[in-house]
């Protein structure tokens, strides 16, 4: 059984807004520094992000974690609503613009695709190791 010890902030003050459709980001923070991990869009943001958490629990590699990093209590994973948007077309445009602008750690930059598992782990590990040296 996988034990998750990282901190998770799930939409804090935007929980009610996240019930609807929109664009969201998942941000990783450690030692006062943060980076966008993932950007997505959904007709039901809250449900989609709960699904992300289920996948993370089932397999930490889903977001680039290892059995060691998923237990690092100094890491925070924060789910944030970027904005509500009913139109699927507008959500996709906003999502892709945000991906292009922020280069999320575990996304390839090709549309909204994720990197391969090994590449996700490498990207996240590089970010976390960079924080250790600072």
mmCIF file of N, CA, C and O in Angstrom, residues 29-105:
data_model
loop_
_atom_site.group_PDB
_atom_site.id
_atom_site.type_symbol
_atom_site.label_atom_id
_atom_site.label_comp_id
_atom_site.label_asym_id
_atom_site.label_seq_id
_atom_site.Cartn_x
_atom_site.Cartn_y
_atom_site.Cartn_z
ATOM 1 N N UNK A 29 5.142 22.561 -4.858
ATOM 2 C CA UNK A 29 5.961 23.520 -4.111
ATOM 3 C C UNK A 29 6.865 22.775 -3.148
ATOM 4 O O UNK A 29 6.470 21.766 -2.556
ATOM 5 N N UNK A 30 8.069 23.301 -3.018
ATOM 6 C CA UNK A 30 9.026 22.773 -2.045
ATOM 7 C C UNK A 30 9.990 23.895 -1.697
ATOM 8 O O UNK A 30 10.490 24.583 -2.579
ATOM 9 N N UNK A 31 10.235 24.070 -0.412
ATOM 10 C CA UNK A 31 11.199 25.062 0.071
ATOM 11 C C UNK A 31 10.941 26.459 -0.492
ATOM 12 O O UNK A 31 11.868 27.162 -0.874
ATOM 13 N N UNK A 32 9.676 26.830 -0.583
ATOM 14 C CA UNK A 32 9.319 28.183 -1.010
ATOM 15 C C UNK A 32 9.340 28.417 -2.505
ATOM 16 O O UNK A 32 9.052 29.506 -2.973
ATOM 17 N N UNK A 33 9.672 27.411 -3.282
ATOM 18 C CA UNK A 33 9.678 27.547 -4.733
ATOM 19 C C UNK A 33 8.593 26.646 -5.305
ATOM 20 O O UNK A 33 8.288 25.594 -4.750
ATOM 21 N N UNK A 34 7.992 27.067 -6.407
ATOM 22 C CA UNK A 34 6.929 26.263 -6.987
ATOM 23 C C UNK A 34 7.039 26.243 -8.506
ATOM 24 O O UNK A 34 7.658 27.109 -9.115
ATOM 25 N N UNK A 35 6.394 25.241 -9.080
ATOM 26 C CA UNK A 35 6.386 25.058 -10.528
ATOM 27 C C UNK A 35 5.075 24.384 -10.901
ATOM 28 O O UNK A 35 4.576 23.523 -10.176
ATOM 29 N N UNK A 36 4.529 24.787 -12.048
ATOM 30 C CA UNK A 36 3.326 24.130 -12.543
ATOM 31 C C UNK A 36 3.694 22.701 -12.929
ATOM 32 O O UNK A 36 4.645 22.468 -13.675
ATOM 33 N N UNK A 37 2.941 21.761 -12.393
ATOM 34 C CA UNK A 37 3.162 20.348 -12.665
ATOM 35 C C UNK A 37 2.299 19.893 -13.843
ATOM 36 O O UNK A 37 2.752 19.164 -14.715
ATOM 37 N N UNK A 38 1.052 20.370 -13.861
ATOM 38 C CA UNK A 38 0.087 19.897 -14.851
ATOM 39 C C UNK A 38 -0.997 20.949 -15.046
ATOM 40 O O UNK A 38 -1.392 21.626 -14.097
ATOM 41 N N UNK A 39 -1.496 21.058 -16.272
ATOM 42 C CA UNK A 39 -2.618 21.944 -16.601
ATOM 43 C C UNK A 39 -3.661 21.107 -17.321
ATOM 44 O O UNK A 39 -3.318 20.292 -18.194
ATOM 45 N N UNK A 40 -4.923 21.290 -16.950
ATOM 46 C CA UNK A 40 -5.990 20.535 -17.599
ATOM 47 C C UNK A 40 -7.266 21.339 -17.703
ATOM 48 O O UNK A 40 -7.369 22.445 -17.173
ATOM 49 N N UNK A 41 -8.225 20.752 -18.385
ATOM 50 C CA UNK A 41 -9.549 21.363 -18.494
ATOM 51 C C UNK A 41 -10.570 20.263 -18.362
ATOM 52 O O UNK A 41 -10.299 19.104 -18.670
ATOM 53 N N UNK A 42 -11.740 20.632 -17.871
ATOM 54 C CA UNK A 42 -12.783 19.632 -17.701
ATOM 55 C C UNK A 42 -14.144 20.296 -17.584
ATOM 56 O O UNK A 42 -14.246 21.437 -17.144
ATOM 57 N N UNK A 43 -15.157 19.550 -17.963
ATOM 58 C CA UNK A 43 -16.519 20.021 -17.770
ATOM 59 C C UNK A 43 -16.890 19.932 -16.287
ATOM 60 O O UNK A 43 -17.726 20.684 -15.806
ATOM 61 N N UNK A 44 -16.228 19.030 -15.548
ATOM 62 C CA UNK A 44 -16.405 18.898 -14.103
ATOM 63 C C UNK A 44 -15.028 18.894 -13.451
ATOM 64 O O UNK A 44 -14.462 17.823 -13.184
ATOM 65 N N UNK A 45 -14.471 20.057 -13.188
ATOM 66 C CA UNK A 45 -13.103 20.185 -12.684
ATOM 67 C C UNK A 45 -12.891 19.390 -11.396
ATOM 68 O O UNK A 45 -11.924 18.638 -11.268
ATOM 69 N N UNK A 46 -13.784 19.535 -10.456
ATOM 70 C CA UNK A 46 -13.637 18.871 -9.164
ATOM 71 C C UNK A 46 -13.574 17.345 -9.317
ATOM 72 O O UNK A 46 -12.728 16.686 -8.709
ATOM 73 N N UNK A 47 -14.440 16.810 -10.140
ATOM 74 C CA UNK A 47 -14.475 15.366 -10.375
ATOM 75 C C UNK A 47 -13.188 14.919 -11.065
ATOM 76 O O UNK A 47 -12.588 13.905 -10.693
ATOM 77 N N UNK A 48 -12.752 15.676 -12.061
ATOM 78 C CA UNK A 48 -11.526 15.321 -12.787
ATOM 79 C C UNK A 48 -10.315 15.327 -11.859
ATOM 80 O O UNK A 48 -9.465 14.441 -11.915
ATOM 81 N N UNK A 49 -10.237 16.318 -11.005
ATOM 82 C CA UNK A 49 -9.091 16.418 -10.095
ATOM 83 C C UNK A 49 -9.141 15.357 -9.002
ATOM 84 O O UNK A 49 -8.104 14.863 -8.566
ATOM 85 N N UNK A 50 -10.326 14.969 -8.582
ATOM 86 C CA UNK A 50 -10.451 13.850 -7.642
ATOM 87 C C UNK A 50 -9.942 12.580 -8.318
ATOM 88 O O UNK A 50 -9.274 11.749 -7.690
ATOM 89 N N UNK A 51 -10.202 12.450 -9.598
ATOM 90 C CA UNK A 51 -9.688 11.317 -10.366
ATOM 91 C C UNK A 51 -8.160 11.350 -10.428
ATOM 92 O O UNK A 51 -7.502 10.307 -10.331
ATOM 93 N N UNK A 52 -7.585 12.542 -10.592
ATOM 94 C CA UNK A 52 -6.124 12.679 -10.553
ATOM 95 C C UNK A 52 -5.572 12.184 -9.214
ATOM 96 O O UNK A 52 -4.560 11.481 -9.166
ATOM 97 N N UNK A 53 -6.233 12.558 -8.125
ATOM 98 C CA UNK A 53 -5.778 12.117 -6.804
ATOM 99 C C UNK A 53 -5.868 10.604 -6.660
ATOM 100 O O UNK A 53 -4.989 9.971 -6.072
ATOM 101 N N UNK A 54 -6.911 10.014 -7.204
ATOM 102 C CA UNK A 54 -7.049 8.564 -7.171
ATOM 103 C C UNK A 54 -5.882 7.914 -7.919
ATOM 104 O O UNK A 54 -5.274 6.953 -7.445
ATOM 105 N N UNK A 55 -5.557 8.442 -9.099
ATOM 106 C CA UNK A 55 -4.447 7.906 -9.890
ATOM 107 C C UNK A 55 -3.116 8.073 -9.154
ATOM 108 O O UNK A 55 -2.269 7.185 -9.188
ATOM 109 N N UNK A 56 -2.943 9.203 -8.488
ATOM 110 C CA UNK A 56 -1.727 9.449 -7.714
ATOM 111 C C UNK A 56 -1.594 8.432 -6.580
ATOM 112 O O UNK A 56 -0.517 7.894 -6.344
ATOM 113 N N UNK A 57 -2.683 8.160 -5.903
ATOM 114 C CA UNK A 57 -2.690 7.188 -4.812
ATOM 115 C C UNK A 57 -2.369 5.787 -5.330
ATOM 116 O O UNK A 57 -1.611 5.037 -4.728
ATOM 117 N N UNK A 58 -2.926 5.461 -6.463
ATOM 118 C CA UNK A 58 -2.742 4.153 -7.069
ATOM 119 C C UNK A 58 -1.305 3.987 -7.603
ATOM 120 O O UNK A 58 -0.713 2.926 -7.458
ATOM 121 N N UNK A 59 -0.781 5.066 -8.192
ATOM 122 C CA UNK A 59 0.535 5.003 -8.820
ATOM 123 C C UNK A 59 1.190 6.384 -8.776
ATOM 124 O O UNK A 59 0.900 7.230 -9.621
ATOM 125 N N UNK A 60 2.070 6.640 -7.808
ATOM 126 C CA UNK A 60 2.713 7.956 -7.688
ATOM 127 C C UNK A 60 3.426 8.411 -8.961
ATOM 128 O O UNK A 60 3.556 9.615 -9.216
ATOM 129 N N UNK A 61 3.860 7.463 -9.787
ATOM 130 C CA UNK A 61 4.537 7.794 -11.042
ATOM 131 C C UNK A 61 3.630 8.578 -11.987
ATOM 132 O O UNK A 61 4.105 9.246 -12.898
ATOM 133 N N UNK A 62 2.332 8.506 -11.776
ATOM 134 C CA UNK A 62 1.352 9.230 -12.586
ATOM 135 C C UNK A 62 1.704 10.717 -12.671
ATOM 136 O O UNK A 62 1.552 11.345 -13.721
ATOM 137 N N UNK A 63 2.190 11.286 -11.553
ATOM 138 C CA UNK A 63 2.625 12.685 -11.533
ATOM 139 C C UNK A 63 4.136 12.825 -11.424
ATOM 140 O O UNK A 63 4.645 13.901 -11.145
ATOM 141 N N UNK A 64 4.866 11.728 -11.610
ATOM 142 C CA UNK A 64 6.320 11.793 -11.587
ATOM 143 C C UNK A 64 6.953 11.547 -10.229
ATOM 144 O O UNK A 64 8.154 11.719 -10.052
ATOM 145 N N UNK A 65 6.153 11.133 -9.260
ATOM 146 C CA UNK A 65 6.677 10.843 -7.925
ATOM 147 C C UNK A 65 7.281 9.445 -7.884
ATOM 148 O O UNK A 65 6.933 8.572 -8.680
ATOM 149 N N UNK A 66 8.144 9.239 -6.928
ATOM 150 C CA UNK A 66 8.668 7.916 -6.612
ATOM 151 C C UNK A 66 8.135 7.550 -5.228
ATOM 152 O O UNK A 66 7.529 8.396 -4.545
ATOM 153 N N UNK A 67 8.396 6.336 -4.785
ATOM 154 C CA UNK A 67 7.968 5.940 -3.434
ATOM 155 C C UNK A 67 8.629 6.814 -2.374
ATOM 156 O O UNK A 67 8.058 7.039 -1.304
ATOM 157 N N UNK A 68 9.819 7.327 -2.669
ATOM 158 C CA UNK A 68 10.520 8.205 -1.730
ATOM 159 C C UNK A 68 9.931 9.622 -1.753
ATOM 160 O O UNK A 68 9.615 10.179 -0.703
ATOM 161 N N UNK A 69 9.772 10.202 -2.935
ATOM 162 C CA UNK A 69 9.313 11.602 -3.003
ATOM 163 C C UNK A 69 7.860 11.764 -2.570
ATOM 164 O O UNK A 69 7.489 12.814 -2.068
ATOM 165 N N UNK A 70 7.033 10.732 -2.742
ATOM 166 C CA UNK A 70 5.626 10.824 -2.336
ATOM 167 C C UNK A 70 5.501 10.890 -0.807
ATOM 168 O O UNK A 70 4.466 11.269 -0.270
ATOM 169 N N UNK A 71 6.587 10.563 -0.110
ATOM 170 C CA UNK A 71 6.604 10.590 1.358
ATOM 171 C C UNK A 71 7.308 11.821 1.921
ATOM 172 O O UNK A 71 7.495 11.931 3.137
ATOM 173 N N UNK A 72 7.700 12.753 1.066
ATOM 174 C CA UNK A 72 8.414 13.957 1.497
ATOM 175 C C UNK A 72 7.410 15.000 1.997
ATOM 176 O O UNK A 72 6.708 15.631 1.208
ATOM 177 N N UNK A 73 7.345 15.166 3.309
ATOM 178 C CA UNK A 73 6.365 16.065 3.922
ATOM 179 C C UNK A 73 6.629 17.542 3.650
ATOM 180 O O UNK A 73 5.794 18.391 3.970
ATOM 181 N N UNK A 74 7.757 17.870 3.038
ATOM 182 C CA UNK A 74 8.044 19.268 2.710
ATOM 183 C C UNK A 74 7.507 19.657 1.325
ATOM 184 O O UNK A 74 7.631 20.795 0.904
ATOM 185 N N UNK A 75 6.888 18.707 0.648
ATOM 186 C CA UNK A 75 6.313 18.955 -0.681
ATOM 187 C C UNK A 75 4.823 19.227 -0.543
ATOM 188 O O UNK A 75 4.123 18.544 0.209
ATOM 189 N N UNK A 76 4.344 20.227 -1.279
ATOM 190 C CA UNK A 76 2.912 20.517 -1.333
ATOM 191 C C UNK A 76 2.446 20.426 -2.776
ATOM 192 O O UNK A 76 3.081 20.964 -3.680
ATOM 193 N N UNK A 77 1.337 19.738 -2.984
ATOM 194 C CA UNK A 77 0.678 19.659 -4.275
ATOM 195 C C UNK A 77 -0.600 20.478 -4.157
ATOM 196 O O UNK A 77 -1.428 20.204 -3.288
ATOM 197 N N UNK A 78 -0.725 21.489 -4.994
ATOM 198 C CA UNK A 78 -1.870 22.390 -4.884
ATOM 199 C C UNK A 78 -2.689 22.380 -6.172
ATOM 200 O O UNK A 78 -2.165 22.616 -7.255
ATOM 201 N N UNK A 79 -3.978 22.117 -6.007
ATOM 202 C CA UNK A 79 -4.915 22.146 -7.123
ATOM 203 C C UNK A 79 -5.546 23.537 -7.133
ATOM 204 O O UNK A 79 -6.122 23.967 -6.136
ATOM 205 N N UNK A 80 -5.432 24.223 -8.267
ATOM 206 C CA UNK A 80 -5.935 25.597 -8.387
ATOM 207 C C UNK A 80 -6.829 25.742 -9.609
ATOM 208 O O UNK A 80 -6.508 25.247 -10.686
ATOM 209 N N UNK A 81 -7.899 26.470 -9.444
ATOM 210 C CA UNK A 81 -8.773 26.789 -10.562
ATOM 211 C C UNK A 81 -8.204 28.017 -11.270
ATOM 212 O O UNK A 81 -8.010 29.062 -10.642
ATOM 213 N N UNK A 82 -7.906 27.883 -12.542
ATOM 214 C CA UNK A 82 -7.429 29.031 -13.324
ATOM 215 C C UNK A 82 -8.614 29.896 -13.702
ATOM 216 O O UNK A 82 -8.547 31.111 -13.630
ATOM 217 N N UNK A 83 -9.704 29.250 -14.085
ATOM 218 C CA UNK A 83 -10.909 30.004 -14.412
ATOM 219 C C UNK A 83 -12.023 29.090 -14.889
ATOM 220 O O UNK A 83 -11.772 28.014 -15.430
ATOM 221 N N UNK A 84 -13.245 29.526 -14.653
ATOM 222 C CA UNK A 84 -14.407 28.781 -15.139
ATOM 223 C C UNK A 84 -14.628 29.116 -16.607
ATOM 224 O O UNK A 84 -14.401 30.241 -17.037
ATOM 225 N N UNK A 85 -15.061 28.137 -17.352
ATOM 226 C CA UNK A 85 -15.334 28.325 -18.781
ATOM 227 C C UNK A 85 -16.277 27.223 -19.231
ATOM 228 O O UNK A 85 -15.934 26.041 -19.148
ATOM 229 N N UNK A 86 -17.447 27.609 -19.707
ATOM 230 C CA UNK A 86 -18.435 26.612 -20.135
ATOM 231 C C UNK A 86 -18.121 26.049 -21.518
ATOM 232 O O UNK A 86 -18.325 24.871 -21.766
ATOM 233 N N UNK A 87 -17.619 26.875 -22.411
ATOM 234 C CA UNK A 87 -17.364 26.459 -23.787
ATOM 235 C C UNK A 87 -16.152 25.532 -23.881
ATOM 236 O O UNK A 87 -15.046 25.894 -23.492
ATOM 237 N N UNK A 88 -16.368 24.328 -24.412
ATOM 238 C CA UNK A 88 -15.285 23.351 -24.588
ATOM 239 C C UNK A 88 -14.176 23.948 -25.453
ATOM 240 O O UNK A 88 -12.985 23.812 -25.141
ATOM 241 N N UNK A 89 -14.546 24.622 -26.524
ATOM 242 C CA UNK A 89 -13.567 25.230 -27.433
ATOM 243 C C UNK A 89 -12.705 26.249 -26.689
ATOM 244 O O UNK A 89 -11.473 26.239 -26.787
ATOM 245 N N UNK A 90 -13.327 27.113 -25.899
ATOM 246 C CA UNK A 90 -12.587 28.130 -25.146
ATOM 247 C C UNK A 90 -11.729 27.518 -24.040
ATOM 248 O O UNK A 90 -10.632 27.999 -23.761
ATOM 249 N N UNK A 91 -12.236 26.436 -23.418
ATOM 250 C CA UNK A 91 -11.428 25.742 -22.401
ATOM 251 C C UNK A 91 -10.158 25.180 -23.012
ATOM 252 O O UNK A 91 -9.076 25.312 -22.451
ATOM 253 N N UNK A 92 -10.288 24.541 -24.172
ATOM 254 C CA UNK A 92 -9.121 23.949 -24.837
ATOM 255 C C UNK A 92 -8.116 25.041 -25.228
ATOM 256 O O UNK A 92 -6.913 24.849 -25.054
ATOM 257 N N UNK A 93 -8.606 26.150 -25.714
ATOM 258 C CA UNK A 93 -7.715 27.259 -26.100
ATOM 259 C C UNK A 93 -6.960 27.771 -24.876
ATOM 260 O O UNK A 93 -5.741 27.934 -24.901
ATOM 261 N N UNK A 94 -7.686 28.010 -23.786
ATOM 262 C CA UNK A 94 -7.059 28.499 -22.553
ATOM 263 C C UNK A 94 -6.072 27.481 -21.997
ATOM 264 O O UNK A 94 -4.978 27.832 -21.548
ATOM 265 N N UNK A 95 -6.461 26.208 -22.004
ATOM 266 C CA UNK A 95 -5.593 25.150 -21.503
ATOM 267 C C UNK A 95 -4.280 25.120 -22.292
ATOM 268 O O UNK A 95 -3.190 25.121 -21.708
ATOM 269 N N UNK A 96 -4.376 25.102 -23.609
ATOM 270 C CA UNK A 96 -3.171 25.008 -24.442
ATOM 271 C C UNK A 96 -2.301 26.257 -24.322
ATOM 272 O O UNK A 96 -1.067 26.156 -24.297
ATOM 273 N N UNK A 97 -2.926 27.425 -24.214
ATOM 274 C CA UNK A 97 -2.161 28.669 -24.003
ATOM 275 C C UNK A 97 -1.403 28.607 -22.677
ATOM 276 O O UNK A 97 -0.242 28.998 -22.590
ATOM 277 N N UNK A 98 -2.078 28.121 -21.654
ATOM 278 C CA UNK A 98 -1.465 28.045 -20.322
ATOM 279 C C UNK A 98 -0.326 27.028 -20.302
ATOM 280 O O UNK A 98 0.703 27.246 -19.668
ATOM 281 N N UNK A 99 -0.503 25.921 -21.015
ATOM 282 C CA UNK A 99 0.564 24.917 -21.119
ATOM 283 C C UNK A 99 1.772 25.525 -21.817
ATOM 284 O O UNK A 99 2.909 25.378 -21.359
ATOM 285 N N UNK A 100 1.524 26.210 -22.899
ATOM 286 C CA UNK A 100 2.614 26.834 -23.666
ATOM 287 C C UNK A 100 3.353 27.871 -22.820
ATOM 288 O O UNK A 100 4.578 27.942 -22.816
ATOM 289 N N UNK A 101 2.615 28.660 -22.069
ATOM 290 C CA UNK A 101 3.186 29.739 -21.252
ATOM 291 C C UNK A 101 3.969 29.210 -20.048
ATOM 292 O O UNK A 101 4.991 29.778 -19.675
ATOM 293 N N UNK A 102 3.508 28.117 -19.421
ATOM 294 C CA UNK A 102 4.074 27.664 -18.148
ATOM 295 C C UNK A 102 4.908 26.387 -18.203
ATOM 296 O O UNK A 102 5.490 26.013 -17.194
ATOM 297 N N UNK A 103 4.946 25.719 -19.336
ATOM 298 C CA UNK A 103 5.732 24.486 -19.501
ATOM 299 C C UNK A 103 5.626 23.560 -18.283
ATOM 300 O O UNK A 103 6.611 23.339 -17.573
ATOM 301 N N UNK A 104 4.446 23.009 -18.025
ATOM 302 C CA UNK A 104 4.284 22.118 -16.874
ATOM 303 C C UNK A 104 5.308 20.976 -16.881
ATOM 304 O O UNK A 104 5.649 20.449 -17.946
ATOM 305 N N UNK A 105 5.767 20.619 -15.699
ATOM 306 C CA UNK A 105 6.830 19.620 -15.554
ATOM 307 C C UNK A 105 6.525 18.271 -16.195
ATOM 308 O O UNK A 105 7.428 17.627 -16.725
#
